[in-house]
Short mmCIF file of C-alpha atoms and ligand atoms in Angstrom, two decimals:
data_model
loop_
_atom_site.label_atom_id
_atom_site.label_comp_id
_atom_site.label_asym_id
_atom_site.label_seq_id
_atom_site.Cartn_x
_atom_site.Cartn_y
_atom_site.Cartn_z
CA UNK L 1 -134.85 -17.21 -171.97
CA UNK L 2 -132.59 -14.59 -171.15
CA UNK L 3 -133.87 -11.07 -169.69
CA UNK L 4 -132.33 -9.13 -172.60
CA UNK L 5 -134.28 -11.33 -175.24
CA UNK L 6 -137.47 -9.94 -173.34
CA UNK L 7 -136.79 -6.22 -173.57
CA UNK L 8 -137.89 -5.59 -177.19
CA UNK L 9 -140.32 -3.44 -178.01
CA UNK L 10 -142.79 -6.03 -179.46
CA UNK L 11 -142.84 -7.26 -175.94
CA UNK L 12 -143.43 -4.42 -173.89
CA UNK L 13 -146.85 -4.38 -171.75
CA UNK L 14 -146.28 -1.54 -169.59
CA UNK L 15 -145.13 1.88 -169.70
CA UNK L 16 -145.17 4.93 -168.65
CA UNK L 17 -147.98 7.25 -170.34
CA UNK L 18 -146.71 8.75 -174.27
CA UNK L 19 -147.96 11.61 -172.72
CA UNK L 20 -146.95 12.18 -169.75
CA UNK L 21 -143.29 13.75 -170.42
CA UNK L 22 -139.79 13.34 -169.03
CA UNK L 23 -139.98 15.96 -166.15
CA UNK L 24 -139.27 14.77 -162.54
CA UNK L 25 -142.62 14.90 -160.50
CA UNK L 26 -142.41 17.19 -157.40
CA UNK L 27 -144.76 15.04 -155.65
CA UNK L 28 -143.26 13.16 -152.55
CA UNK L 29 -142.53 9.49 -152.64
CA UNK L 30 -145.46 7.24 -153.10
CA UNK L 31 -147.98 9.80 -153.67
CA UNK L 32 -151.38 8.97 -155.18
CA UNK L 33 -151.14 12.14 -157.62
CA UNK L 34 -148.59 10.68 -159.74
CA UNK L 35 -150.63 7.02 -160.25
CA UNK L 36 -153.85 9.51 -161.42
CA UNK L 37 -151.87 11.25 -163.78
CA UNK L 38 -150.77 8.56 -165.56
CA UNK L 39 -154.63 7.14 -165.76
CA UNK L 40 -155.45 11.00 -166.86
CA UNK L 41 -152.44 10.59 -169.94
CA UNK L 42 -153.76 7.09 -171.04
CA UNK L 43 -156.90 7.85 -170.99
CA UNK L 44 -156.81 10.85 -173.49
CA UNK L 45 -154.30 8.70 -175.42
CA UNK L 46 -156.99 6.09 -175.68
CA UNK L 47 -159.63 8.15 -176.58
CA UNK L 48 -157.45 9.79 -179.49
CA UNK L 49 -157.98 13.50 -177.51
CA UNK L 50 -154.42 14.76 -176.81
CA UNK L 51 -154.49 17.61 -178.99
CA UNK L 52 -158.13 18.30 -177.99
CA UNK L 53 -157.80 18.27 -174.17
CA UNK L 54 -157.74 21.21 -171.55
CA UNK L 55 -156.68 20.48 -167.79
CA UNK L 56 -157.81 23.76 -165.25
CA UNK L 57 -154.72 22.57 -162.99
CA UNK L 58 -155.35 23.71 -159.24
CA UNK L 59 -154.20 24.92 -155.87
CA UNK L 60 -152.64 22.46 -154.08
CA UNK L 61 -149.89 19.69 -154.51
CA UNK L 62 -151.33 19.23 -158.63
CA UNK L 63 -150.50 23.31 -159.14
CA UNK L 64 -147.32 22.07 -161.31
CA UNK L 65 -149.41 19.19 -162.96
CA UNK L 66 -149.42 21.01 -165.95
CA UNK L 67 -145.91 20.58 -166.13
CA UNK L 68 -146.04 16.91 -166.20
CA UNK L 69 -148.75 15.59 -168.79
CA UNK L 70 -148.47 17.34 -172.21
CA UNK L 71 -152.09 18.37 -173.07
CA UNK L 72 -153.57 22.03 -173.39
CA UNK L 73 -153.96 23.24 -169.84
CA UNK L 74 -155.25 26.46 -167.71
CA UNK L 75 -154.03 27.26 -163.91
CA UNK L 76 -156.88 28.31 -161.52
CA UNK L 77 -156.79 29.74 -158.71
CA UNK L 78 -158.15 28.09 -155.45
CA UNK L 79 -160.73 26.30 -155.50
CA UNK L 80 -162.06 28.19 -159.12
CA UNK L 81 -160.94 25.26 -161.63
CA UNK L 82 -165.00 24.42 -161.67
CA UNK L 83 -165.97 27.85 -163.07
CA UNK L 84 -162.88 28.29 -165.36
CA UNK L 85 -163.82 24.80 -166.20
CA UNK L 86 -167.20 25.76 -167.04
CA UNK L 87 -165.57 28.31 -169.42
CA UNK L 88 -163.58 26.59 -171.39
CA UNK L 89 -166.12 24.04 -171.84
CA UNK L 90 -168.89 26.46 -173.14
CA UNK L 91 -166.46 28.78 -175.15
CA UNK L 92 -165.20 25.29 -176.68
CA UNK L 93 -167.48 22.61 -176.78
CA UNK L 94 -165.38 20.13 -179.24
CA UNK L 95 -162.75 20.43 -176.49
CA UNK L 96 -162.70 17.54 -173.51
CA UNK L 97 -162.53 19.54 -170.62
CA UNK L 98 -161.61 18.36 -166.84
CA UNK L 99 -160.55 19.95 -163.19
CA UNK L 100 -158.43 18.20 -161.08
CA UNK L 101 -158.70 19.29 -157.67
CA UNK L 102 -157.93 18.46 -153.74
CA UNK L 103 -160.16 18.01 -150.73
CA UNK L 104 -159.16 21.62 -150.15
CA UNK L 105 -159.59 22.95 -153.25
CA UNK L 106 -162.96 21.60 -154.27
CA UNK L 107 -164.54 20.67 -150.75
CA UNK L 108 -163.26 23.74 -148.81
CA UNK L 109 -162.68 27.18 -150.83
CA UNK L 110 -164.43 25.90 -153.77
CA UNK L 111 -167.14 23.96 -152.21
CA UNK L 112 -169.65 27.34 -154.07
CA UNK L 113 -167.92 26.39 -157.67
CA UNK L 114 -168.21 22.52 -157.41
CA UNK L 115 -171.60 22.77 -156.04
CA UNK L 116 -172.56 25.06 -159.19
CA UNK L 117 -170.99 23.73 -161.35
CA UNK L 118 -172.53 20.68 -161.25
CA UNK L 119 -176.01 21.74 -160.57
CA UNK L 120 -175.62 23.14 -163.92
CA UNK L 121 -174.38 20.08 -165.34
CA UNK L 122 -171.09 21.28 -166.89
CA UNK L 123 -170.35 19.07 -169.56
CA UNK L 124 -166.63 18.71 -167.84
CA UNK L 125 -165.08 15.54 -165.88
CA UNK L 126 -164.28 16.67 -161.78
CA UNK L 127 -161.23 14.47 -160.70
CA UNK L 128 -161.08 15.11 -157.19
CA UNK L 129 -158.30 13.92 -154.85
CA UNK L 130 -159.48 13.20 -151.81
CA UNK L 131 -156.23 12.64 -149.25
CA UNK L 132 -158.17 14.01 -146.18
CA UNK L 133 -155.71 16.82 -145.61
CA UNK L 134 -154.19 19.96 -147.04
CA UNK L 135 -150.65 18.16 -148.56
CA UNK L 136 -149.19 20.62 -149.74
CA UNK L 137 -149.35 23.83 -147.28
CA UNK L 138 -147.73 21.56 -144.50
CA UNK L 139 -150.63 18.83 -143.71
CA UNK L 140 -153.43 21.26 -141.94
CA UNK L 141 -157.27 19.67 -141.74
CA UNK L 142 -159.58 19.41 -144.57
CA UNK L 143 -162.76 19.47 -144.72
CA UNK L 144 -162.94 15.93 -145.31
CA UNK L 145 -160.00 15.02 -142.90
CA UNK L 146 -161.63 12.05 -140.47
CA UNK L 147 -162.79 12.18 -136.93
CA UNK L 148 -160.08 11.49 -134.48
CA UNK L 149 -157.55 12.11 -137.24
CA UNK L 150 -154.27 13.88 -136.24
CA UNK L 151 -153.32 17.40 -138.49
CA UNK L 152 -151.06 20.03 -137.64
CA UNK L 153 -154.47 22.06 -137.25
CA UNK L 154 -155.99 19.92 -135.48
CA UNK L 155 -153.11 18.22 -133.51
CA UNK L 156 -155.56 15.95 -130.77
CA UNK L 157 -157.61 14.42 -133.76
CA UNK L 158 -160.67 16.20 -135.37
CA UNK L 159 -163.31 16.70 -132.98
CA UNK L 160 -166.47 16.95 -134.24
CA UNK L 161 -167.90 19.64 -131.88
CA UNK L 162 -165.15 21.68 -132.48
CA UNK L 163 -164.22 21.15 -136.08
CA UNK L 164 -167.76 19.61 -137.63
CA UNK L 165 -167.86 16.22 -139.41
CA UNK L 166 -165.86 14.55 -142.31
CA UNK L 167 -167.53 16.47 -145.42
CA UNK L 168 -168.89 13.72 -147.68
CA UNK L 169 -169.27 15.79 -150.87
CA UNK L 170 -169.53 13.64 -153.64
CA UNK L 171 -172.47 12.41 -151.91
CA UNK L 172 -173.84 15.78 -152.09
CA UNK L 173 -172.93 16.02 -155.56
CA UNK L 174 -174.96 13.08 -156.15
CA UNK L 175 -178.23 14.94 -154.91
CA UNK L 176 -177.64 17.79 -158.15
CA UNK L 177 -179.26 16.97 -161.28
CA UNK L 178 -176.70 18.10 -163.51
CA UNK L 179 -174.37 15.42 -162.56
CA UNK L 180 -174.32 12.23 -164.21
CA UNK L 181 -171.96 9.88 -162.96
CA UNK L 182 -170.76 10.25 -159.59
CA UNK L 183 -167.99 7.21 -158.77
CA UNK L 184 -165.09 6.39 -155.95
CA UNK L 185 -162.30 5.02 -156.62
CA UNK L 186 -159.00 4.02 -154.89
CA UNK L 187 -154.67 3.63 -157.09
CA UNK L 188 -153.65 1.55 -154.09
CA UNK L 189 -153.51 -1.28 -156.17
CA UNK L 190 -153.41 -2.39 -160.04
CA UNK L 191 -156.84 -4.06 -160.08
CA UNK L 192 -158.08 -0.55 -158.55
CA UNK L 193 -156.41 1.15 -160.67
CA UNK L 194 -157.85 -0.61 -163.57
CA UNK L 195 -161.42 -0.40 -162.81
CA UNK L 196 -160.47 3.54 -161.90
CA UNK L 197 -159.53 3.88 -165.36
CA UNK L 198 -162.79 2.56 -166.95
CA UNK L 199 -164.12 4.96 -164.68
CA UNK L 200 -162.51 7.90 -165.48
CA UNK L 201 -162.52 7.16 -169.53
CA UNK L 202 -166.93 7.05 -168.70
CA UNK L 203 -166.54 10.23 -167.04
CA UNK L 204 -164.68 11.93 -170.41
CA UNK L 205 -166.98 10.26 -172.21
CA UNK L 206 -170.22 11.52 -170.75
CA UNK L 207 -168.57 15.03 -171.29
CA UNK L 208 -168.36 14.79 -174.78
CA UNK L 209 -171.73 13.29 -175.03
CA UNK L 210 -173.11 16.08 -173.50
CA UNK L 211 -174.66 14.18 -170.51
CA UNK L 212 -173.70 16.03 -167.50
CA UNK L 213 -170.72 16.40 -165.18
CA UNK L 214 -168.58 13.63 -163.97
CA UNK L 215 -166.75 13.34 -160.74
CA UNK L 216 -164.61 10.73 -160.40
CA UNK L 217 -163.17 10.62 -156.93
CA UNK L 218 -160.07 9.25 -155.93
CA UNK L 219 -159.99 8.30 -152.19
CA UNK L 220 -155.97 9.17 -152.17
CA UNK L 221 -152.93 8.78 -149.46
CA UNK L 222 -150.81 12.13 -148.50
CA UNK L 223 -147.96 9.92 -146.90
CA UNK L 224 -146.03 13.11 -145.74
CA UNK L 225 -148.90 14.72 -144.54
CA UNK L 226 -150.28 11.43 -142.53
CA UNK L 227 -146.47 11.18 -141.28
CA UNK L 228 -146.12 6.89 -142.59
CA UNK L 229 -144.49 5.51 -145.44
CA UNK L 230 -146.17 4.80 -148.64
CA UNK L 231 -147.04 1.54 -147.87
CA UNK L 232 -148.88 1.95 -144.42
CA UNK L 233 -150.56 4.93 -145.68
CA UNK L 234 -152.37 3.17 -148.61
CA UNK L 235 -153.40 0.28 -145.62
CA UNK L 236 -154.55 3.24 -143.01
CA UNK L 237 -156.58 4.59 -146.03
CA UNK L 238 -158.00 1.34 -146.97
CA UNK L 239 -159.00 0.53 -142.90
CA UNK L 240 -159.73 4.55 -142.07
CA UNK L 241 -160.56 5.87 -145.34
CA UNK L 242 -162.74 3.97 -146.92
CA UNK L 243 -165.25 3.15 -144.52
CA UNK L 244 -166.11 7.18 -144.16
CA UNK L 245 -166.03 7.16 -148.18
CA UNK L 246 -167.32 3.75 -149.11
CA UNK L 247 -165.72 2.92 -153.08
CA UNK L 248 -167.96 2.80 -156.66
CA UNK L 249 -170.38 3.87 -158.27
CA UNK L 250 -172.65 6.29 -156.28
CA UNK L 251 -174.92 7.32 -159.30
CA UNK L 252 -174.69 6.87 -163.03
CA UNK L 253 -177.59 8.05 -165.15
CA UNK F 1 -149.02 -25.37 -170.66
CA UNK F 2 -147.59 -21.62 -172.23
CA UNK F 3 -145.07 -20.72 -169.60
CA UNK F 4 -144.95 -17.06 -169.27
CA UNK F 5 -141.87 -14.98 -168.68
CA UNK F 6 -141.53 -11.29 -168.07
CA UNK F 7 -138.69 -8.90 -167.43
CA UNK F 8 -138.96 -4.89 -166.15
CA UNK F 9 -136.60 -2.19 -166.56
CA UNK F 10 -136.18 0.47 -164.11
CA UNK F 11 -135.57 4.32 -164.80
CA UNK F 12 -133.55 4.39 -161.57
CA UNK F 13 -132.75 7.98 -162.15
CA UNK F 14 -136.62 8.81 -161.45
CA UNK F 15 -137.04 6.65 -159.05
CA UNK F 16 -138.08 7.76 -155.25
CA UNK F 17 -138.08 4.27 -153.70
CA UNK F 18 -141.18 5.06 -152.25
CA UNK F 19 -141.41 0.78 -152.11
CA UNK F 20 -144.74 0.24 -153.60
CA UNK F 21 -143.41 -1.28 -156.47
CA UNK F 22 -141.54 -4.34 -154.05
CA UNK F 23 -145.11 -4.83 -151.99
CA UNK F 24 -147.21 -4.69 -155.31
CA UNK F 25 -144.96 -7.87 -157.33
CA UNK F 26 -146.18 -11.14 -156.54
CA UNK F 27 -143.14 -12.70 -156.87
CA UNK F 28 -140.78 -10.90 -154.89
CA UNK F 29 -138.62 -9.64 -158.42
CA UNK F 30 -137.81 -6.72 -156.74
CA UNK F 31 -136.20 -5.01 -154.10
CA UNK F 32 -135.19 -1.37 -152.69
CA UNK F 33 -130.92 -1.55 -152.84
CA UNK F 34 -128.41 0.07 -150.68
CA UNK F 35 -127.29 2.10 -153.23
CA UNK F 36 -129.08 5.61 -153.63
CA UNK F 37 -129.52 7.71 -157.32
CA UNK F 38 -128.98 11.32 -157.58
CA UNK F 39 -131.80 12.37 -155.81
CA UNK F 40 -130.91 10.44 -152.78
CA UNK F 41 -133.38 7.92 -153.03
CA UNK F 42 -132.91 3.83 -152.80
CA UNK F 43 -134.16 2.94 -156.05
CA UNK F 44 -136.41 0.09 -156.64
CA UNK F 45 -134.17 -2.80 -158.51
CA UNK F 46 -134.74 -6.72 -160.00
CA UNK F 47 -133.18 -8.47 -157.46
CA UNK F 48 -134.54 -12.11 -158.74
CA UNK F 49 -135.07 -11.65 -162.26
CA UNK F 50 -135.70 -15.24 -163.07
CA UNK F 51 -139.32 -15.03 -160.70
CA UNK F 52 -140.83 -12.29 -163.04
CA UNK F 53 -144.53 -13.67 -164.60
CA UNK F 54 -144.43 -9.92 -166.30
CA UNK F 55 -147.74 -9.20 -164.84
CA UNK F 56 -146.85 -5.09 -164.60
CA UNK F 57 -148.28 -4.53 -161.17
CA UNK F 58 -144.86 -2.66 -160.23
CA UNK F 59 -145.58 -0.73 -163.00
CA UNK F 60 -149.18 0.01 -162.32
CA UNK F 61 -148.84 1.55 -158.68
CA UNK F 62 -145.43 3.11 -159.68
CA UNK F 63 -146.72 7.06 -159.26
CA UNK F 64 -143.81 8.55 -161.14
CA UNK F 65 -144.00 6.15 -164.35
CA UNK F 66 -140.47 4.59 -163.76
CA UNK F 67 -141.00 1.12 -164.77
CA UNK F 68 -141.56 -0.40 -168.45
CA UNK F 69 -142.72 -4.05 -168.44
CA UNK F 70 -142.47 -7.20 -171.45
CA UNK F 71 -143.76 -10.52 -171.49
CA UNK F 72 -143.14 -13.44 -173.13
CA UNK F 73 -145.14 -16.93 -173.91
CA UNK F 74 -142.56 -19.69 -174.03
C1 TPP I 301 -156.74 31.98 -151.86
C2 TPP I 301 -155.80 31.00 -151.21
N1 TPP I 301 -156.04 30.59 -149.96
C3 TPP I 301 -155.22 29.70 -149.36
C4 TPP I 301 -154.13 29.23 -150.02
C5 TPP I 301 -153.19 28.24 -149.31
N2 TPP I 301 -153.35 26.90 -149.83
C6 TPP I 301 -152.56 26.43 -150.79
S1 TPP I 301 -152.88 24.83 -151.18
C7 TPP I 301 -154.11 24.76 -150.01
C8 TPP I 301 -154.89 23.50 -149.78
C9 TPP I 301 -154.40 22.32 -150.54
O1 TPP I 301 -155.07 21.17 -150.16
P1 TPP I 301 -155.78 20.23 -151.21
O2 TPP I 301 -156.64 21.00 -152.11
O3 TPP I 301 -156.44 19.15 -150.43
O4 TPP I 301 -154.60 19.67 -152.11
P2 TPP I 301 -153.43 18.63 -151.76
O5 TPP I 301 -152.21 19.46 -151.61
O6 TPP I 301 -153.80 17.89 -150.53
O7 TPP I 301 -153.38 17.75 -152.97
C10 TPP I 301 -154.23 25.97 -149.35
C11 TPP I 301 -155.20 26.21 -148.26
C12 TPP I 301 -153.89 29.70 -151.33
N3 TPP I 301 -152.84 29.27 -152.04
N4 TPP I 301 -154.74 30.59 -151.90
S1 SF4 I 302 -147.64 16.49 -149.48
FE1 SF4 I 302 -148.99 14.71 -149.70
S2 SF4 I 302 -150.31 15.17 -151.48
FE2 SF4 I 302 -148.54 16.55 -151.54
S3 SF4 I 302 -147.02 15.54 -152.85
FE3 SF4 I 302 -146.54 14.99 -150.73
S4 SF4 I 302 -147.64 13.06 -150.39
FE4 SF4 I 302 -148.52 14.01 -152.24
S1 SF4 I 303 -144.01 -7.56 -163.69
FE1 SF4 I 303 -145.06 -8.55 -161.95
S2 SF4 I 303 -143.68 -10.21 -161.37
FE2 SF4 I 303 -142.46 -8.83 -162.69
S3 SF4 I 303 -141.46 -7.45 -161.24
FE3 SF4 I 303 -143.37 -6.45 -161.86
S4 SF4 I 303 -144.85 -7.05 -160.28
FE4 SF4 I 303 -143.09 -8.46 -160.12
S1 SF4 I 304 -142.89 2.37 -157.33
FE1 SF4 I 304 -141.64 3.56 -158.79
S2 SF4 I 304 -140.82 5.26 -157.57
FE2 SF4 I 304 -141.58 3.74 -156.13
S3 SF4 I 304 -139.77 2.48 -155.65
FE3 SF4 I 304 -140.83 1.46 -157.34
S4 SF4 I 304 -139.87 2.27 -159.22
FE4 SF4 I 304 -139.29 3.61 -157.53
MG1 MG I 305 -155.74 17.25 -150.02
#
């Protein structure tokens, strides 16, 4: 069968998101933020939600993400999406309401409004990107960059005495009541990104069920930042990465 | 047995050849080519179009949406 008989429509299996739009992505090559955002515009798709979503868009690489998925959305400043979040939530409870945040942004400046947020059980989804590094002010340490890990802060590797310990928050988040589903999750490949996306549709769930807040966190590559192609950053995160934040669920109640 | 056959089209224009695509197909369909789009990137292209089992892992771990997949049952 020819290649042109297999390009109709009633064939298709794939595509990109209806609603993520035509804009060009700023994000660099290969970068995990643009595989999440797709899973963020199919999954409000799905759930029939597109005209009934708000993003709080953040400080970091995903500051122009409201640019690139066409759903209602709010611009916090750092590390605040949690507590805007929290108010768009409570002044609109028939909206679905999610942050999307960095290491940096929720596990460094907004470690008080992540913490809070979810002690208070926010009826919001938290989809954190976790690329152990600050991508988009030049590649500086994060709070949850690993030890021995080279940053343009910390150019001879993190050192614990000297910079403190990779910051595993979700597992702190895990500790607050008002979470109730805490989950890691990896776009490296499509069988993770698959089971990511059952993941993150539970998470928008819960919030409309009233059962808590969600954080779905992606363990996530910053190839620019980690100075390797696409490729051999998604294998460094899967050998370096993952060990310090081990994948699935950590609680679901 | 069904044989299944699939096919992929590639927005080349969006395309930042970041080569995830080519190490995510299973069947070595595709390829980076010398030939670079307006952004200056080598975009991701079927180089063996005849291999393609339309599984949509290219498409899957593409980050900026750039490939649509279809699959047939022969
Ligand atoms: C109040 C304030 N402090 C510092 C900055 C500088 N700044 C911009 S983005 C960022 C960190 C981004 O890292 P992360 O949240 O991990 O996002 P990524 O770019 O890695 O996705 C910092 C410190 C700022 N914009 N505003
Ligand atoms: S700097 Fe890192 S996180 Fe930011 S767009 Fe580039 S690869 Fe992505
Ligand atoms: S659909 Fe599967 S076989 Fe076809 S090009 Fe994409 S990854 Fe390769
Ligand atoms: S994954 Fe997407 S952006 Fe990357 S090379 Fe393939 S088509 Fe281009
Ligand atoms: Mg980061």
């Amino acid at each position: 069968m020819d290649t042109l008989e297999i390009i109709k429509p009633e064939n298709k299996v794939y595509g990109k998101p209806r609603l993520m739009n035509d804009n060009p992505m700023h994000y660099c090559p290969g970068c995990s933020h643009g595989v999440v955002h797709k899973l963020i515009a199919e999954v409000v798709d799905d759930m029939g939600m597109a005209e009934k979503t708000i993003g709080i868009a953040p400080v970091g690489c995903a500051v122009f993400a409201y640019n690139y998925i066409d759903i209602d959305w709010i611009e916090a400043a750092h590390g605040r999406a949690p507590a805007v979040a929290t108010a768009a939530k409570r002044l609109n409870p028939d909206k679905m309401v999610f942050s999307y945040q960095g290491d940096g942004d929720l596990a460094a400046i907004g470690t008080a409004e992540t913490i809070h947020a979810c002690n208070r059980g926010e009826n919001i989804v938290i989809v954190f990107i976790n690329n152990a590094i600050y991508g988009m002010t030049g590649g500086q340490m994060a709070p949850t960059t690993l030890l021995g890990m080279k940053t343009s802060t910390c150019p001879y590797g993190r050192n614990e005495h000297l910079n403190g310990y990779p910051l595993k928050i979700s597992d702190l988040l895990v500790q607050l009541e008002g979470t109730c589903l805490v989950t890691r999750e990896t776009v490296h490949t499509a069988a993770a990104i698959k089971k990511a996306k059952k993941m993150l549709r539970k998470g928008f769930e819960n919030s409309m069920n009233g059962k808590g807040t969600s954080v779905i966190e992606f363990v996530s590559t910053c190839a620019s930042g980690w100075k390797m192609t696409p490729d051999q950053s998604n294998k460094w995160m899967m050998e370096n990465m993952v060990p310090m934040y081990p994948l699935g669920i950590l609680k679901d109640k | 047995m069904a044989k299944i056959k699939g096919a992929v089209v590639i927005d080349k224009d969006r395309c930042k050849g970041c080569d995830l695509c080519v190490v995510a197909c299973p069947a070595d369909v595709l390829i980076l080519g010398q030939e670079v789009n307006g952004k200056g990137y080598n975009y991701a292209q079927v180089a063996n179009s005849d291999e393609c089992i339309g599984c949509a892992n290219c498409g899957y771990v593409c980050p900026d949406g750039c490939i649509t997949v279809y699959k047939v049952k022969l």
